[in-house]
Amino acid sequence: MTVSAQKAPIIRKAAPEPEPSDSLYEGRKQIYPQSVSGRFRNIKWGLLIGGMLLYYFLPFVRWDRGPDQPSQAVLVDLANGRFYFFGVEIWPQEVYYITGLLILAAFTLFLMNALAGRVWCGYLCPQTVWTDLFLLIERWTQGERRERLKKAGQPWTLQTVVETALKHVLWLAIAWWTGGAWVLYFADAPTLVKQLATFQAPMEAYVWIGILTFTTYTLAGFAREQVCLYMCPWPRIQAALTDEWALNVTYRVDRGEPRGSVKKAKVLRAEGKPAGDCVDCNQCVVVCPTGVDIRNGLDMGCIQCGLCIDACDNVMSRIGRPTGLIGYDTDNNVERRAQGLAALPPKILRARTLIYIALIAGVAAIMGVSLATRNTLGIDVMHDRNPIYVALSDGSLRNGYTIRALNKHGSARDFKLTLEGLPRGQIEILGQKAEGGAVSVHVEADQTLELRVMVTTPPDAPPPASTPIKLVLTDPKTGEQTTRADFFKGP
Amino acid sequence: MVDHTHQDIDAATGTATTGHEWDGIKELNTPLPRWWLWVFYACIVWAFGYWVVYPAIPLPGGHTKGLLNWASRDAVMQEVESLKATRAPFVGKIEQASLQDISADPKLAEFARAYGKSAFGNNCAPCHGSGGQGAVGYPNLAGDRWLWGGSLDQIAATITHGVRSGDAEGHDPAGAAGMPAWSQMGLNAQQIDQVADYVVSLIAPTKADVSAGQKIFAENCVACHGEDAKGNTDLGAPNLTSKSKWLYGSDKATVVQTIANGRAGHMPAWGAKLDTATIKSLTIYVHSLGGGQ
Ligand code: SF4
Ligand code: SF4
C-alpha cells in the first residue's frame, strides 16, 4: 500500500536485500538476543534500576499535608476526585495541568528525537525496560543465546522443563509486582499493601493487578519487539519528526566495507587493496533485541538501544582496530562520508531544537507560574434564570444567585463574600444578613459548598437593566481572594 | 489475490508487490504478522460470545435472552437502586430532622436543595415554571409575596395538603372561601369600577378621588384583605399593597375582572403522591428560591 518504511533509502547500496516474500502474512522469527557489556549496556542498566526503583517505591514516599489529609506524596484519589503530587493538589476542573504535563512530555520527546533519534525507545520506554528485565531472567534461567537456540530445537528434558518453569514463575512474579505497584498509586500504599496481604483489598485492586500482570507478562515476555514493530505509533511518528542532524545508531559503511574476515583483510591490506574493518562476525546482529542488522542502514525495527555499538566496539578492540565502526552519527555525515567529505560534529542548536526548547520553556513557565499563584479558594456563580429578577412588595429589586465556594485547603476556613459594582446593593445569604457589607461562608477542609445568595437594591434607586457586578470571596486570615464577574438585572 | 507465478519485485524498494496495479502504481506487499491474523479470528470468536450471553436474536415470540439474562431496563433499575443507596444516609437524615434543623445545617440543606430541585422540575415546574418564576394564575415562588404564608412550615403544609384540593387539612378544602364574584354579591358595575380604582391606587398612587371605592372596600373587602389591605395568609387573601407582580395582574381591567368574577386557584395535595423526604426537600428548595417569609 505504501512505500515500505522498513527499507532505509540512505545507504542501501551496502546491503543485500532480504528475500522478498509473496505471502500476505509473516511468521514470527523468534529472536534470542545475546548479552553484551559496554558503555551503552551500563547506561541501560542504570536507567533500568533507577526507573524500577522509582516506579515501585514512589507510592511509599510520604508527604505531610496536615491532619485528615492523605499523606502519600503521589496519589490519584479517584473516589474524591483529587490528584496529589507532593505539594500540589489538583481538582478535576484543573485537568489542564495534566494537559500541560502531557504537552511538556510530547515536546520533550520531540526534542530528544531531534537530538538523538529514538532515545526514548532504546533507553526509557517501559516496553524496552521490562523486556530487558525479562531477557535478563531468560538468560539467567535458560542460558546464553547459543544454549537457548540449541534447547529450542530439542525435545523437552527435565532440565529444560525446570528452567522454563522457573523462567515463567519469575516473569509472573515481576508482572504481578508491576500491577501491584500500579494500584498503590490509587490508594494509601501501606494500607493497601496490608489489605492485599490479608485479602481484604477492594475488588478493583485485584482486577487491576490482574490486568497489569497479564499485559506485563505477555508484552515483555512474548510480544517484545512485535510491540515496537506493529503496535506502537511512536516509530511512525518519530520517522516524520527526525531530520538529517539527528544522531542515530549508524554503521560506517565507508570504514566497514568491503567486509571480510581478519585474515582476508590482512591479505588485502598487504596487497595495498582496500579492506573494511567489519569482520562480518555478526555480533551486532545477535545482540540486537529486535533482530536488526544495522549494517543495512537505518531501519524502522531499530529501537536505537546502542547495544550493537557495544558489541562492535568489543570486537574492534579485540582485533586492534579503532572502535566506533558502529556509533551515533547523523544522516548528514553518512552522506558526507559517502562523498569522501569530513564528518561534521552534531549541530545541537539548530532551528528545530531551539523551537522545541522554546516551547518546552514556554509551557513549563506557564505551568510554573499558574501553579505558584494557584488559588486555594474558588467561587462559581450562576445567576438565576427564571426569574431573572424579582420585584419585591416594597418595590425593591432582587436578583438570586447560586454560588459554590471551593476550599482547596487542608483545613476548614471561614471566607467573606462581598459585592462590588453595585453601591446600594445589599448582599445576603439565605438566613444571614450581611455585616459590614460581607457575609461569611464556612467551608470544610478540601470541600465545596453551594449557597443561595440574594442581592437587593432599594426601591428608590432602580438600577439599569443590566449592571456588571463582582462577587469577591476572601480568606480574611491570608488575604487570598478570588473574584467572579456577573450581572445584576432589572426590568 | 497474490500472483504467485509472476512474483514482481518493486525496483525502488526491493519489496514484493501484491500484483495489483493501477495506472502503473503498484501495491507493495508488506506482510501482516501472522499472529495479528489470529487476533482477528479471536475477535470474531469473541463476537459470537455476545450472541450467547446477551440478548441477540429476534424471534416471533420475543428474543433470545442470553445466558446472563441481561436487560437494559434491569441495568437502569440497578443503577437507580445504587443511587438510592448512596443517597440513603442523607435522605434518612432529612426524614428525621425538622425543617429548621435541615436549613441550619449547610451540608444537609445543600443536599435537600439539590434533591428538592429535581423533584420540583418533575412535579411543580409545569405550573410554577422551572425556577419558580410562576405565571398568570400560578404564584411566583422566588418573590416575597406568599398567599398562604412563606415560612418553612407554611410552605410544607401547602405542598402536602394543597389548595382547594379536597384534602380536609388543606387550604379552603371545599373551595367555598375563595375570592367571591362580587357582581353576584350585590355590587353593580359602577361600584366595582370604583373599588377597582381604589385598589389600583394602593400601589399606583393617584391624585384622583378614590374615596367612593375606599368606602366600598371598607364595607366588603376588609374582612379578608384587612383594614390596611395587607391581606391574610390564613385565608389566602393577597396583600394588595405589594408592588411585586400580582398573581392575575394589577392593571385596572384585570382588577375589575377579578372583583366581578372572583378567583379561586387550585393546587394539588402532594402529600398523597410524594414521600416525606421529597416534600421536606421541596420545602427547603422552594424556601431558598426567594428566602421565604
Ligand atoms: S517502538 Fe514504541 S514500544 Fe517500542 S520502544 Fe519505541 S516507544 Fe517503546
Ligand atoms: S540495531 Fe543496534 S541500536 Fe538498533 S535495536 Fe539493534 S542493537 Fe539496538
Tab-separated table of C-alpha atoms in Angstrom, chain A residues 252-488:
chain	number	residue	atom	x	y	z
A	252	ARG	CA	30.033	3.422	8.983
A	253	VAL	CA	29.897	1.954	5.520
A	254	ASP	CA	32.982	3.868	4.407
A	255	ARG	CA	35.043	2.225	7.144
A	256	GLY	CA	33.443	-1.157	7.263
A	257	GLU	CA	33.215	-2.209	3.648
A	258	PRO	CA	34.268	-4.353	1.994
A	259	ARG	CA	33.768	-6.627	4.941
A	260	GLY	CA	35.631	-9.834	5.429
A	261	SER	CA	37.479	-11.974	7.920
A	262	VAL	CA	40.505	-10.666	9.798
A	263	LYS	CA	42.779	-12.849	7.724
A	264	LYS	CA	41.333	-11.769	4.413
A	265	ALA	CA	41.604	-8.137	5.424
A	266	LYS	CA	45.268	-8.598	6.314
A	267	VAL	CA	45.995	-10.118	2.923
A	268	LEU	CA	44.156	-7.371	1.111
A	269	ARG	CA	45.889	-4.657	3.121
A	270	ALA	CA	49.276	-6.267	2.450
A	271	GLU	CA	48.483	-6.115	-1.253
A	272	GLY	CA	47.604	-2.451	-0.867
A	273	LYS	CA	43.979	-3.090	-1.700
A	274	PRO	CA	41.129	-1.550	0.272
A	275	ALA	CA	39.794	-3.663	3.152
A	276	GLY	CA	36.963	-2.805	5.527
A	277	ASP	CA	37.053	-3.019	9.306
A	278	CYS	CA	33.877	-5.088	9.522
A	279	VAL	CA	34.937	-8.670	10.130
A	280	ASP	CA	31.421	-9.936	9.473
A	281	CYS	CA	31.295	-11.614	12.886
A	282	ASN	CA	27.566	-10.909	13.164
A	283	GLN	CA	27.954	-9.809	16.801
A	284	CYS	CA	25.963	-6.618	16.173
A	285	VAL	CA	23.059	-8.701	14.906
A	286	VAL	CA	22.978	-11.343	17.631
A	287	VAL	CA	22.880	-8.800	20.480
A	288	CYS	CA	20.073	-6.836	18.868
A	289	PRO	CA	16.791	-7.142	20.801
A	290	THR	CA	14.810	-6.587	17.614
A	291	GLY	CA	16.912	-8.727	15.288
A	292	VAL	CA	18.026	-5.869	13.074
A	293	ASP	CA	21.212	-5.876	11.022
A	294	ILE	CA	22.215	-2.263	11.427
A	295	ARG	CA	24.735	-2.592	8.597
A	296	ASN	CA	21.806	-2.464	6.185
A	297	GLY	CA	21.213	1.103	7.191
A	298	LEU	CA	18.688	2.907	9.303
A	299	ASP	CA	15.844	0.526	9.993
A	300	MET	CA	12.370	1.005	11.355
A	301	GLY	CA	12.912	-2.027	13.557
A	302	CYS	CA	15.904	-0.441	15.265
A	303	ILE	CA	14.966	0.973	18.645
A	304	GLN	CA	18.418	2.556	18.904
A	305	CYS	CA	19.414	0.921	22.114
A	306	GLY	CA	23.104	1.145	21.273
A	307	LEU	CA	23.807	-2.486	22.170
A	308	CYS	CA	25.252	-3.178	18.726
A	309	ILE	CA	27.690	-0.325	19.341
A	310	ASP	CA	28.907	-2.088	22.477
A	311	ALA	CA	29.140	-5.400	20.661
A	312	CYS	CA	31.087	-3.944	17.746
A	313	ASP	CA	33.384	-1.883	19.962
A	314	ASN	CA	34.288	-5.023	21.895
A	315	VAL	CA	35.197	-6.778	18.647
A	316	MET	CA	37.192	-3.840	17.316
A	317	SER	CA	39.259	-3.551	20.474
A	318	ARG	CA	39.947	-7.291	20.352
A	319	ILE	CA	41.270	-7.158	16.774
A	320	GLY	CA	43.111	-3.936	17.388
A	321	ARG	CA	41.101	-1.675	15.116
A	322	PRO	CA	39.668	1.670	16.226
A	323	THR	CA	36.235	1.474	17.865
A	324	GLY	CA	33.224	3.366	16.557
A	325	LEU	CA	32.578	1.327	13.443
A	326	ILE	CA	29.022	1.441	14.665
A	327	GLY	CA	28.218	4.599	16.533
A	328	TYR	CA	25.850	7.523	16.929
A	329	ASP	CA	26.056	9.584	13.788
A	330	THR	CA	23.894	11.902	11.701
A	331	ASP	CA	22.426	11.211	8.267
A	332	ASN	CA	24.265	14.265	7.145
A	333	ASN	CA	27.587	12.653	7.945
A	334	VAL	CA	26.533	9.439	6.272
A	335	GLU	CA	26.068	11.391	3.050
A	336	ARG	CA	29.274	13.365	3.510
A	337	ARG	CA	31.320	10.246	4.132
A	338	ALA	CA	29.850	8.626	1.056
A	339	GLN	CA	31.126	11.617	-0.899
A	340	GLY	CA	34.515	11.437	0.818
A	341	LEU	CA	33.947	14.589	2.868
A	342	ALA	CA	34.927	15.001	6.531
A	343	ALA	CA	32.253	14.358	9.139
A	344	LEU	CA	30.788	17.340	10.984
A	345	PRO	CA	30.143	17.487	14.710
A	346	PRO	CA	26.415	17.211	15.513
A	347	LYS	CA	24.612	20.512	15.430
A	348	ILE	CA	22.782	20.561	18.717
A	349	LEU	CA	21.474	24.114	18.500
A	350	ARG	CA	19.511	24.449	15.311
A	351	ALA	CA	16.133	25.899	14.429
A	352	ARG	CA	14.258	22.692	15.236
A	353	THR	CA	15.810	22.119	18.651
A	354	LEU	CA	15.633	25.799	19.550
A	355	ILE	CA	11.927	25.875	18.769
A	356	TYR	CA	11.336	22.758	20.871
A	357	ILE	CA	13.368	24.207	23.723
A	358	ALA	CA	11.436	27.479	23.494
A	359	LEU	CA	8.113	25.624	23.517
A	360	ILE	CA	9.146	23.482	26.466
A	361	ALA	CA	10.367	26.527	28.377
A	362	GLY	CA	7.172	28.408	27.494
A	363	VAL	CA	4.787	25.695	28.600
A	364	ALA	CA	6.851	24.977	31.712
A	365	ALA	CA	6.861	28.684	32.606
A	366	ILE	CA	3.097	28.999	32.168
A	367	MET	CA	2.535	25.916	34.297
A	368	GLY	CA	5.038	27.013	36.898
A	369	VAL	CA	3.542	30.466	37.272
A	370	SER	CA	-0.031	29.220	37.383
A	371	LEU	CA	0.873	26.539	39.930
A	372	ALA	CA	2.759	29.013	42.073
A	373	THR	CA	-0.103	31.506	42.026
A	374	ARG	CA	-2.802	28.862	42.178
A	375	ASN	CA	-5.704	29.858	44.380
A	376	THR	CA	-6.636	27.594	47.225
A	377	LEU	CA	-10.099	29.092	47.192
A	378	GLY	CA	-12.546	29.436	44.374
A	379	ILE	CA	-16.043	30.567	43.582
A	380	ASP	CA	-18.505	29.661	40.865
A	381	VAL	CA	-21.541	31.843	40.319
A	382	MET	CA	-24.752	31.052	38.499
A	383	HIS	CA	-27.331	33.794	38.067
A	384	ASP	CA	-30.967	32.728	38.393
A	385	ARG	CA	-32.662	32.466	35.007
A	386	ASN	CA	-36.297	32.019	35.912
A	387	PRO	CA	-36.939	34.633	37.158
A	388	ILE	CA	-34.041	36.850	36.144
A	389	TYR	CA	-35.066	39.402	38.751
A	390	VAL	CA	-37.881	39.778	41.258
A	391	ALA	CA	-39.716	42.971	42.204
A	392	LEU	CA	-40.432	42.799	45.924
A	393	SER	CA	-43.523	44.071	47.728
A	394	ASP	CA	-41.883	47.318	48.784
A	395	GLY	CA	-40.707	47.974	45.236
A	396	SER	CA	-37.088	46.931	45.712
A	397	LEU	CA	-35.395	44.686	43.153
A	398	ARG	CA	-33.746	41.395	43.918
A	399	ASN	CA	-31.505	39.024	41.941
A	400	GLY	CA	-30.796	35.488	43.066
A	401	TYR	CA	-27.526	33.627	42.540
A	402	THR	CA	-26.446	30.100	43.263
A	403	ILE	CA	-22.803	30.122	44.184
A	404	ARG	CA	-20.338	27.381	45.004
A	405	ALA	CA	-17.434	28.206	47.260
A	406	LEU	CA	-14.349	25.990	46.948
A	407	ASN	CA	-11.859	25.430	49.725
A	408	LYS	CA	-8.850	23.657	48.238
A	409	HIS	CA	-7.039	23.657	51.522
A	410	GLY	CA	-6.349	21.059	54.171
A	411	SER	CA	-8.220	22.923	56.898
A	412	ALA	CA	-11.715	24.366	57.285
A	413	ARG	CA	-11.906	28.078	56.548
A	414	ASP	CA	-14.261	30.999	57.057
A	415	PHE	CA	-14.438	33.122	53.952
A	416	LYS	CA	-16.010	36.535	53.472
A	417	LEU	CA	-18.240	37.106	50.488
A	418	THR	CA	-18.634	40.693	49.323
A	419	LEU	CA	-20.282	42.522	46.450
A	420	GLU	CA	-18.615	45.084	44.194
A	421	GLY	CA	-20.003	47.324	41.476
A	422	LEU	CA	-23.448	47.993	42.969
A	423	PRO	CA	-23.020	50.671	45.666
A	424	ARG	CA	-26.537	50.408	47.074
A	425	GLY	CA	-26.885	46.680	46.601
A	426	GLN	CA	-27.261	44.535	49.705
A	427	ILE	CA	-25.849	41.032	49.684
A	428	GLU	CA	-27.292	38.279	51.835
A	429	ILE	CA	-27.140	34.544	52.172
A	430	LEU	CA	-30.330	32.683	52.931
A	431	GLY	CA	-30.721	33.128	56.671
A	432	GLN	CA	-27.803	35.507	57.065
A	433	LYS	CA	-27.812	39.255	56.559
A	434	ALA	CA	-24.586	40.998	55.615
A	435	GLU	CA	-22.451	42.579	58.321
A	436	GLY	CA	-20.285	45.430	57.128
A	437	GLY	CA	-21.142	44.529	53.544
A	438	ALA	CA	-19.893	40.953	53.880
A	439	VAL	CA	-21.488	37.598	54.560
A	440	SER	CA	-19.405	34.794	55.983
A	441	VAL	CA	-19.107	31.373	54.405
A	442	HIS	CA	-17.749	28.399	56.300
A	443	VAL	CA	-16.326	25.674	54.069
A	444	GLU	CA	-14.930	22.444	55.458
A	445	ALA	CA	-11.403	21.288	54.632
A	446	ASP	CA	-10.937	20.323	50.991
A	447	GLN	CA	-14.654	20.696	50.280
A	448	THR	CA	-17.070	22.858	48.359
A	449	LEU	CA	-20.335	24.376	49.493
A	450	GLU	CA	-23.296	25.537	47.444
A	451	LEU	CA	-25.205	28.575	48.687
A	452	ARG	CA	-28.136	30.759	47.722
A	453	VAL	CA	-27.134	34.389	47.563
A	454	MET	CA	-29.528	37.333	47.099
A	455	VAL	CA	-28.640	40.838	46.072
A	456	THR	CA	-31.252	43.562	46.641
A	457	THR	CA	-31.385	47.209	45.632
A	458	PRO	CA	-33.731	49.654	47.432
A	459	PRO	CA	-36.977	50.894	45.769
A	460	ASP	CA	-35.821	54.456	45.275
A	461	ALA	CA	-32.798	53.617	43.170
A	462	PRO	CA	-33.728	51.198	40.415
A	463	PRO	CA	-30.518	50.267	38.539
A	464	PRO	CA	-30.334	49.999	34.742
A	465	ALA	CA	-31.466	46.832	33.028
A	466	SER	CA	-28.058	45.262	33.468
A	467	THR	CA	-25.247	46.266	35.802
A	468	PRO	CA	-21.937	44.406	35.842
A	469	ILE	CA	-21.080	43.306	39.371
A	470	LYS	CA	-18.368	41.271	41.036
A	471	LEU	CA	-18.661	38.710	43.778
A	472	VAL	CA	-15.477	38.510	45.814
A	473	LEU	CA	-14.550	35.635	48.077
A	474	THR	CA	-11.785	36.432	50.558
A	475	ASP	CA	-9.917	34.496	53.190
A	476	PRO	CA	-9.604	37.197	55.865
A	477	LYS	CA	-6.692	35.373	57.510
A	478	THR	CA	-4.416	35.238	54.476
A	479	GLY	CA	-5.950	37.952	52.338
A	480	GLU	CA	-6.221	35.446	49.491
A	481	GLN	CA	-9.020	36.449	47.162
A	482	THR	CA	-10.925	35.304	44.136
A	483	THR	CA	-13.439	37.219	42.060
A	484	ARG	CA	-16.244	36.294	39.720
A	485	ALA	CA	-17.898	38.782	37.382
A	486	ASP	CA	-21.653	38.594	36.865
A	487	PHE	CA	-24.622	40.903	36.370
A	488	PHE	CA	-27.422	42.481	38.323
